[in-house]
Short mmCIF file of C-alpha atoms in Angstrom, two decimals:
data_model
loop_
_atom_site.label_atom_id
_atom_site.label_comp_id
_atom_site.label_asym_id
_atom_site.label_seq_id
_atom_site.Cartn_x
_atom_site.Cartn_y
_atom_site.Cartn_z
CA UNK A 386 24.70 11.38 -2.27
CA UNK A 387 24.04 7.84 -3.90
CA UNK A 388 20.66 6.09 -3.42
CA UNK A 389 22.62 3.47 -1.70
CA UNK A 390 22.85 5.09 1.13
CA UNK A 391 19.25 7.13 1.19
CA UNK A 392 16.78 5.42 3.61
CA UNK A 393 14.63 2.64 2.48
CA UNK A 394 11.15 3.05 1.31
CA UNK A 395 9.04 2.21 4.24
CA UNK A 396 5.70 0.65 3.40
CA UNK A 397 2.28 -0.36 5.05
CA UNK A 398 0.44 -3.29 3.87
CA UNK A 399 -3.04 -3.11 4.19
CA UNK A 400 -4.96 -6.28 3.10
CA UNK A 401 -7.03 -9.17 5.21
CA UNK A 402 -5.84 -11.71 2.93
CA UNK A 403 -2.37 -13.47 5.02
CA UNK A 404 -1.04 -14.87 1.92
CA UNK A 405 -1.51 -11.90 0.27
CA UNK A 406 0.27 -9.90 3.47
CA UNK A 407 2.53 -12.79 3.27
CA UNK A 408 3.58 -12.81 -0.27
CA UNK A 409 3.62 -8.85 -0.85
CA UNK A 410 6.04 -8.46 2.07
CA UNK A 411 8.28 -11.40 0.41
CA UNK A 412 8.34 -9.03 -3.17
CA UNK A 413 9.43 -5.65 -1.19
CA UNK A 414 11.61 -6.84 1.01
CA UNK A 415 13.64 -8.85 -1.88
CA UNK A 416 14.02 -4.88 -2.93
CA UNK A 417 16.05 -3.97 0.49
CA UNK A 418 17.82 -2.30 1.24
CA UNK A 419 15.99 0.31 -0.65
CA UNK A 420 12.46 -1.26 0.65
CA UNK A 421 11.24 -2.53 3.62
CA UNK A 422 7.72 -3.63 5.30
CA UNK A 423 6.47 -1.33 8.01
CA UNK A 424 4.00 -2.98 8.96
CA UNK A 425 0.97 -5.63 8.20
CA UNK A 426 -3.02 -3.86 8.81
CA UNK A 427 -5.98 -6.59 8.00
CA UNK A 428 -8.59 -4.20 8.82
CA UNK A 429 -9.33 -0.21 8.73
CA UNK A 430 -9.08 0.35 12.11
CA UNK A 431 -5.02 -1.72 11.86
CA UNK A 432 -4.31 0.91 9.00
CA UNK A 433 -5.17 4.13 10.97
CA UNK A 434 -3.61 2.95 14.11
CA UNK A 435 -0.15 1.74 11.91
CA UNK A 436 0.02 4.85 9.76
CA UNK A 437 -0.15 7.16 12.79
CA UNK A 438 2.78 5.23 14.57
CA UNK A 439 5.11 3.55 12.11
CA UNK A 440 4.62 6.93 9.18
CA UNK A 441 5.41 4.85 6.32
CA UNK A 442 5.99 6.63 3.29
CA UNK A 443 4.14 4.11 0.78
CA UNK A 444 0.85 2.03 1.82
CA UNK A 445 -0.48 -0.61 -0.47
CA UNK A 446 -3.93 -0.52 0.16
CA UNK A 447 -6.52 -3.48 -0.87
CA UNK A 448 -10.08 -2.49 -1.82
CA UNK A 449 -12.05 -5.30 -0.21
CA UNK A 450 -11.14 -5.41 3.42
CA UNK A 451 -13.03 -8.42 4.62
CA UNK A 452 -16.57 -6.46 3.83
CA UNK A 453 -14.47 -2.96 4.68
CA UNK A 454 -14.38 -0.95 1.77
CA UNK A 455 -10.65 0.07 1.69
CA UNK A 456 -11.40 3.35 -0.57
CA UNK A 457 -13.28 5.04 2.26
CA UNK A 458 -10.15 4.99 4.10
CA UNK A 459 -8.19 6.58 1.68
CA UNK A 460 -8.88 10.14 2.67
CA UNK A 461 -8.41 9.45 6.62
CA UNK A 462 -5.28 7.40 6.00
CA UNK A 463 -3.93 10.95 3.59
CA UNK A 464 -4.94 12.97 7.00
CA UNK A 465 -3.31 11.12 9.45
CA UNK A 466 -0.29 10.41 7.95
CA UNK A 467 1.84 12.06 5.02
CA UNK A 468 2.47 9.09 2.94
CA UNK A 469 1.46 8.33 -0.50
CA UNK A 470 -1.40 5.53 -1.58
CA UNK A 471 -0.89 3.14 -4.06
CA UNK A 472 -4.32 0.66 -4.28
CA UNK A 473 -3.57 -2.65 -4.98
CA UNK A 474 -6.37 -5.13 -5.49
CA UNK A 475 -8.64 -7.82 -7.54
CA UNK A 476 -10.67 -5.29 -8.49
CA UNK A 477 -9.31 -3.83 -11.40
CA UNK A 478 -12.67 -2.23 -12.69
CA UNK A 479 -11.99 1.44 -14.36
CA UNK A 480 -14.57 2.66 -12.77
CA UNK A 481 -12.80 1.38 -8.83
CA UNK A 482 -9.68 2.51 -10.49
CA UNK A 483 -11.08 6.34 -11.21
CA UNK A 484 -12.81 6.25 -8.01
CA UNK A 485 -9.15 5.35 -6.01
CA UNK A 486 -7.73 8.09 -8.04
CA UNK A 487 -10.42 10.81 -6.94
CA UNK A 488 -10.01 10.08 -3.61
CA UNK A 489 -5.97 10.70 -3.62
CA UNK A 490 -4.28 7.35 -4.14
CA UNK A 491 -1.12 7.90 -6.09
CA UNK A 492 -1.39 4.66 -7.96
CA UNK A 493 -3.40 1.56 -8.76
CA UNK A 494 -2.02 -2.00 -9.49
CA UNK A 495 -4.26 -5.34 -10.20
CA UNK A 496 -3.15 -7.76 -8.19
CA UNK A 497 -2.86 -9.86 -11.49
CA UNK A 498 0.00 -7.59 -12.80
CA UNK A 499 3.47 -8.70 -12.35
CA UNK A 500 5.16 -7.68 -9.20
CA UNK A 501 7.48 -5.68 -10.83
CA UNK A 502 4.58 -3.37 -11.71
CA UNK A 503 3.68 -3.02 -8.09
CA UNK A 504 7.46 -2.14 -7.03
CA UNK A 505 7.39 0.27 -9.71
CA UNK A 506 4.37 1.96 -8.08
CA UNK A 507 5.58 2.23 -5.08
CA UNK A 508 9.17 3.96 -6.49
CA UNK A 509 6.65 6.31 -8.11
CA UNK A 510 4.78 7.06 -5.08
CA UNK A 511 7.35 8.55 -3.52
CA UNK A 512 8.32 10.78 -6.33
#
């Protein structure tokens, strides 16, 4: 069966920034019809609620969540909901990057890097 016809990649965006939200959703949704927005969270509490009821199968998760720190949700977003983590966020430190990793996210993209790097994150994601 082609990819053409396989389901598009459904993905959460978690991040309190709106032109962030608004920008992000712009870059995966010029990737339909193999991508596609799930859903917008600007806060942990958003993100739990979303990932139990839309199941993406990709969220893009910020670090700094409006004084939230977006890692701690990591491993209650991975038990609630089956779908991969890629972090995605100004803080590009190693040592946030190895911390994101240890905690189960499947990738990590600045938000500096080109947007092709974050697409290509989210492909990998999902295997």
């Amino acid at each position: 069966m082609s990819s053409v016809f396989a389901p598009p990649i459904e993905v959460l965006l978690v991040d309190d920034q709106r032109a962030i939200l608004s920008g992000v959703t712009a870059l995966i949704e010029s990737e339909a019809p193999h991508m596609r927005v799930a859903g917008h969270a600007r806060c942990g509490r958003q993100a739990l609620e979303l990932a139990r009821s839309a199941r993406p199968h990709v969220i893009v998760l910020d670090v700094d969540l409006g004084g939230e720190d977006g890692l701690d949700l990591i491993p209650l977003l991975l038990g609630c909901c089956s779908a991969a983590i890629v972090v995605f966020t100004c803080l590009a430190e190693p040592c946030v990057r190895l911390r994101a990793l240890r905690l189960g996210a499947a990738g990590f993209v600045a938000k500096t890097a080109p947007g092709e790097e974050l697409i290509a994150a989210i492909r990998g994601a999902t295997g």
